[in-house]
PDB file of C-alpha atoms in Angstrom:
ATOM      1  CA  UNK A   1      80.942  79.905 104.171  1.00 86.00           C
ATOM      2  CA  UNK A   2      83.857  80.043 101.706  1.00 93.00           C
ATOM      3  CA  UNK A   3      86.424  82.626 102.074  1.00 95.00           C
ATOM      4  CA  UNK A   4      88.855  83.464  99.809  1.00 96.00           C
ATOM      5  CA  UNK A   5      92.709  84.913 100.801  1.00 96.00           C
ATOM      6  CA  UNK A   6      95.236  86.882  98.058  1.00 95.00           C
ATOM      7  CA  UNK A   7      98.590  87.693  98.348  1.00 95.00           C
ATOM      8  CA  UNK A   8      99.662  90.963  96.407  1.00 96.00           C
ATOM      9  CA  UNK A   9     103.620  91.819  95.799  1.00 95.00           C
ATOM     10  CA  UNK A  10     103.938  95.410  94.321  1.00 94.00           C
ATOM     11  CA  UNK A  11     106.810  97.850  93.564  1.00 93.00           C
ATOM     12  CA  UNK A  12     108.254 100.499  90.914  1.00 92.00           C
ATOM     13  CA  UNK A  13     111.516  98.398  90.088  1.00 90.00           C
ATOM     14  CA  UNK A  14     113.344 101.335  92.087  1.00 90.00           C
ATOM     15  CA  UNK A  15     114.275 100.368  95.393  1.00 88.00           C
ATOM     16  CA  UNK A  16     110.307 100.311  96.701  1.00 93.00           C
ATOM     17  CA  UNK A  17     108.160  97.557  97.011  1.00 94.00           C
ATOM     18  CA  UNK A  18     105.671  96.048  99.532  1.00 95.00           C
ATOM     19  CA  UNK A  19     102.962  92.849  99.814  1.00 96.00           C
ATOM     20  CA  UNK A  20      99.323  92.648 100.904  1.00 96.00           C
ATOM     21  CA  UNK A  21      97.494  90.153 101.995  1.00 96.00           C
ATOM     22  CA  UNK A  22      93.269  90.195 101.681  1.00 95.00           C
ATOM     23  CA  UNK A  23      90.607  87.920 102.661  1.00 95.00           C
ATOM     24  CA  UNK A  24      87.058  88.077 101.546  1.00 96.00           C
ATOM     25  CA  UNK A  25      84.136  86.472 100.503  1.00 95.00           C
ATOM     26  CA  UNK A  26      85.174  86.925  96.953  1.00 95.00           C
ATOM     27  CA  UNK A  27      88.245  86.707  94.896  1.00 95.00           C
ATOM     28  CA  UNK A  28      87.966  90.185  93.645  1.00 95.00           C
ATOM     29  CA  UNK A  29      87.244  91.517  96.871  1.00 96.00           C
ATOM     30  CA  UNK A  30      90.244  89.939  98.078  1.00 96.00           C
ATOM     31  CA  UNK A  31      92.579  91.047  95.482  1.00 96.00           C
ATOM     32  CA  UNK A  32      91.090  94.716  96.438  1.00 96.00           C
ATOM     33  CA  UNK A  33      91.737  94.229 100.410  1.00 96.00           C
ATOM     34  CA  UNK A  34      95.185  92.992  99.184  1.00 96.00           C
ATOM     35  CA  UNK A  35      96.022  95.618  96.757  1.00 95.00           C
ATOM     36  CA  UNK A  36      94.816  98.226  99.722  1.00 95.00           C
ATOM     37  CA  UNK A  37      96.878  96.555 101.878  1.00 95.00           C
ATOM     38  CA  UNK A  38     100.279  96.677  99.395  1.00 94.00           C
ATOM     39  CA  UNK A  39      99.674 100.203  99.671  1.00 93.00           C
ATOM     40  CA  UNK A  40     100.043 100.319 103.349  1.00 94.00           C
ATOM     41  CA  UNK A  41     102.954  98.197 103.954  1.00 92.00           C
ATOM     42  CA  UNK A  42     105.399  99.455 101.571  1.00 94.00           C
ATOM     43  CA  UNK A  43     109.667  99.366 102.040  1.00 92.00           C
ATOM     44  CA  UNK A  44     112.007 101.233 100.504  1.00 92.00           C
ATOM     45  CA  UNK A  45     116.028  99.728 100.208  1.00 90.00           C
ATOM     46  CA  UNK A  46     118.885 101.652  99.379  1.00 87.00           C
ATOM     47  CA  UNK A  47     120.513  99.423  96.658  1.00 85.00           C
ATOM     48  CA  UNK A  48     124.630  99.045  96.400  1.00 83.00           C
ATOM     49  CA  UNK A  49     126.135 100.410  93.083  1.00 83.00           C
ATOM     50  CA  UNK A  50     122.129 100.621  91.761  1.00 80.00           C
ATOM     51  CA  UNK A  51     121.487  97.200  91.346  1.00 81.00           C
ATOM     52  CA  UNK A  52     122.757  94.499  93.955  1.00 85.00           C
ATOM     53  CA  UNK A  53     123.014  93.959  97.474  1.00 89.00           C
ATOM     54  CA  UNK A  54     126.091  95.354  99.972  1.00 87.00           C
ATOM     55  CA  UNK A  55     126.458  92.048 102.419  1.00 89.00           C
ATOM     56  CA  UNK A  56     124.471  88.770 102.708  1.00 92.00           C
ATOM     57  CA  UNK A  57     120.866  88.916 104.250  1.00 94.00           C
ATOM     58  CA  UNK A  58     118.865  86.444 105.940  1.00 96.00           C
ATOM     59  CA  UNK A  59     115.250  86.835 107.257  1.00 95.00           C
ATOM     60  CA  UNK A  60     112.975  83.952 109.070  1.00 95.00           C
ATOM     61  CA  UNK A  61     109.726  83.671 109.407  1.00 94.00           C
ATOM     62  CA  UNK A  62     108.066  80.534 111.125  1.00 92.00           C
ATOM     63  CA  UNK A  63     109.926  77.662 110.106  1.00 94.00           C
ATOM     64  CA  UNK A  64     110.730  79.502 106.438  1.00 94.00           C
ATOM     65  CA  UNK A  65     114.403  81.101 106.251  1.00 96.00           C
ATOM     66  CA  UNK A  66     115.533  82.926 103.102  1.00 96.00           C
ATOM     67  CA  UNK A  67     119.082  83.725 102.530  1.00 95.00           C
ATOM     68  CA  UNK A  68     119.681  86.321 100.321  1.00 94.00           C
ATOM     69  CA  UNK A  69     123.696  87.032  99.005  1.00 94.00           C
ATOM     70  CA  UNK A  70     125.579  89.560  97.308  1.00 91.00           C
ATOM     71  CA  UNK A  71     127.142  88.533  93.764  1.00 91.00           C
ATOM     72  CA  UNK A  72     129.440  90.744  91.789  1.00 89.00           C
ATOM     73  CA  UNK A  73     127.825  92.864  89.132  1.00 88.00           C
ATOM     74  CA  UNK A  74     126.135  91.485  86.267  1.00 87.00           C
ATOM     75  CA  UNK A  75     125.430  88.006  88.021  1.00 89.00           C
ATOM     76  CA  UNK A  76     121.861  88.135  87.685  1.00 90.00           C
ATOM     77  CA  UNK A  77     119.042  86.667  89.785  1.00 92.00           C
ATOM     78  CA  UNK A  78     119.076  83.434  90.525  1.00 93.00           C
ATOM     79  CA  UNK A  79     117.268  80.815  93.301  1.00 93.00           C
ATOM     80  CA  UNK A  80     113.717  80.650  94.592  1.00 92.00           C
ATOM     81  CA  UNK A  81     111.364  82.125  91.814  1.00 93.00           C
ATOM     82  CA  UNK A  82     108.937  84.015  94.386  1.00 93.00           C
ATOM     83  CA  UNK A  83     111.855  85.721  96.136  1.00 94.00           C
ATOM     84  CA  UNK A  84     113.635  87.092  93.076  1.00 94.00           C
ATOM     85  CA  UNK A  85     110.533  88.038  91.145  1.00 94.00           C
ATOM     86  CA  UNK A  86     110.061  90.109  95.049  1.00 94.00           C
ATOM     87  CA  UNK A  87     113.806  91.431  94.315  1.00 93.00           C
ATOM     88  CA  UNK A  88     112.856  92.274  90.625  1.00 93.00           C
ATOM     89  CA  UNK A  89     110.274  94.338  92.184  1.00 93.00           C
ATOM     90  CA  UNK A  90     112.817  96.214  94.095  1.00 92.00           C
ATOM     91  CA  UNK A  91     114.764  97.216  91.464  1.00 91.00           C
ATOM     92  CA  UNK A  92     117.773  94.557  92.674  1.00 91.00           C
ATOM     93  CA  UNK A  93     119.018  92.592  89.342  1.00 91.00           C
ATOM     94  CA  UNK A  94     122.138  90.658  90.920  1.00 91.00           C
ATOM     95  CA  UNK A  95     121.250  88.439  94.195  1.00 91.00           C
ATOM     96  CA  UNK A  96     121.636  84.720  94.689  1.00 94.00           C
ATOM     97  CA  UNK A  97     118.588  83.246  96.944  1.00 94.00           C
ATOM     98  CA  UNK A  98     118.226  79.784  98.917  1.00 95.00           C
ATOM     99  CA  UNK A  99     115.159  78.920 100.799  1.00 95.00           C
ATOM    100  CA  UNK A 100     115.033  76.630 103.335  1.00 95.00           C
ATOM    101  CA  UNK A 101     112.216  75.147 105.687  1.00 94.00           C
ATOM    102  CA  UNK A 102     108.641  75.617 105.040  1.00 91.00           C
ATOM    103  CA  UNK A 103     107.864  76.969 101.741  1.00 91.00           C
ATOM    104  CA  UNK A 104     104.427  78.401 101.427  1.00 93.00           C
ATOM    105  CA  UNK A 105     104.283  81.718  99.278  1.00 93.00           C
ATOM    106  CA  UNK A 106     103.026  83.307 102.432  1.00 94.00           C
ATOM    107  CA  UNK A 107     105.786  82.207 104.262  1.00 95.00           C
ATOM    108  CA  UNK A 108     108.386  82.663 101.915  1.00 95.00           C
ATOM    109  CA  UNK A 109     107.256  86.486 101.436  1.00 95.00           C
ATOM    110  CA  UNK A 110     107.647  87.577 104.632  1.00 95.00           C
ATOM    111  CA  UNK A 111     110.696  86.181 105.195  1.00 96.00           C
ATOM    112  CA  UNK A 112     112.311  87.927 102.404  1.00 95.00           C
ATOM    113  CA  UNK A 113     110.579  91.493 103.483  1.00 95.00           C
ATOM    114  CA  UNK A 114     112.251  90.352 106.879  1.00 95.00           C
ATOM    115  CA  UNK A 115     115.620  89.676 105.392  1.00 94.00           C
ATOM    116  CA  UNK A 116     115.674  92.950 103.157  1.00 93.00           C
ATOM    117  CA  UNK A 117     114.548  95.571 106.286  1.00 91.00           C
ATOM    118  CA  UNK A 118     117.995  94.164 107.432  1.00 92.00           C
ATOM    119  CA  UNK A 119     119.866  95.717 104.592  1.00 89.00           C
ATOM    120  CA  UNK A 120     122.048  98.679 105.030  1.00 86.00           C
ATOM    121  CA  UNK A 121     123.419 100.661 102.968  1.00 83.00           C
ATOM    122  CA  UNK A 122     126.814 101.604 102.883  1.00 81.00           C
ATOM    123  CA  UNK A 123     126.782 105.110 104.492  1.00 81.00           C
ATOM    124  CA  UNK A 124     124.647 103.757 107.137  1.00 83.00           C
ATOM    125  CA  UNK A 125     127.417 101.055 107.935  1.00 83.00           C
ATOM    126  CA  UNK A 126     129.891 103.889 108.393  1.00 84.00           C
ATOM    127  CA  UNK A 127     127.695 106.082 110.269  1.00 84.00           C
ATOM    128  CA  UNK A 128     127.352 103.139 112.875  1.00 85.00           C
ATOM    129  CA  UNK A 129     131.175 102.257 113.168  1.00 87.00           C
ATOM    130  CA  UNK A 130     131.723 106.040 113.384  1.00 86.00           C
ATOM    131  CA  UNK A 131     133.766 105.953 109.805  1.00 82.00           C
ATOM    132  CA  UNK A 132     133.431 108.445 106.760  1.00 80.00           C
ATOM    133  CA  UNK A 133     132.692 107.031 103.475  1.00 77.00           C
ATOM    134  CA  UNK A 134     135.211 107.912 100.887  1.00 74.00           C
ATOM    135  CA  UNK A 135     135.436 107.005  97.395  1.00 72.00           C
ATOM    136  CA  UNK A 136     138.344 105.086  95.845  1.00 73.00           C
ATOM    137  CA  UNK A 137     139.219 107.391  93.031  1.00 77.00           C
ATOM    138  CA  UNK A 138     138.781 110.667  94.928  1.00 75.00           C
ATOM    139  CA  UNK A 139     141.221 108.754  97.389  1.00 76.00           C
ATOM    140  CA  UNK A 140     143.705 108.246  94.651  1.00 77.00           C
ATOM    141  CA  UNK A 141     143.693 111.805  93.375  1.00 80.00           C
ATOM    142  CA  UNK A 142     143.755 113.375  97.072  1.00 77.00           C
ATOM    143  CA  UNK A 143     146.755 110.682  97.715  1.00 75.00           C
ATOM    144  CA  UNK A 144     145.217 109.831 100.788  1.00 69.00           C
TER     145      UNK A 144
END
């Protein structure tokens, strides 16, 4: 008996995204398992200055590890083609990515989920280190 398996990568380019991954008896059955799937596992990132990343991220899975780094504005995407077209899906438009290891799409996908659930934002990292979050200018004018 032949089965078939899909991989789905979905997202609105807006900080949301999420994969699927369907097995059937048929392709299109699998692409609908998949797509349901998608759906269901969805992640939402809070992206620094609307289009990048705040620190370097790295995420394993098996013998697969994706490192994902921050680049200064207007960089662009560059490195493994699966993970940034998964970044272009979040909405992130300035990343560097290296793979190393095993790279099977499957493999490679949930490694980079893995390495972006890692990512905080910057009011999160100031929550934890019990710090306010203040921005420059408003610094300057209060001459703080």
């Amino acid at each position: 008996m032949v089965r078939y398996r899909c991989l789905v990568v979905g997202g609105n380019a807006n900080g949301c995204a999420g994969f699927g991954i369907g097995k059937a008896s048929s392709p299109a059955e699998a692409t609908q398992v998949a797509i349901r799937m998608c759906k269901r596992n969805i992640f939402f990132i809070d992206r620094y200055m609307g289009s990048g990343l705040s620190s370097d991220l790295v995420g394993k899975h098996n013998s697969c590890r994706v490192l994902l780094r921050s680049v200064q504005p207007n960089i662009g995407l560059k490195g493994h083609d699966l993970v940034t077209l998964i970044l272009t899906y979040f909405g992130i438009t300035d990343c560097s990515a290296k793979t190393h290891g095993n790279r099977k799409i499957y493999n490679v996908v949930r490694a980079t989920f893995k390495a972006i659930c890692t990512h905080e934002s910057l009011e999160e990292i100031a929550l934890k280190r019990g710090k306010r979050l203040l921005n420059l200018e408003r610094a300057k004018r209060l001459q703080i």
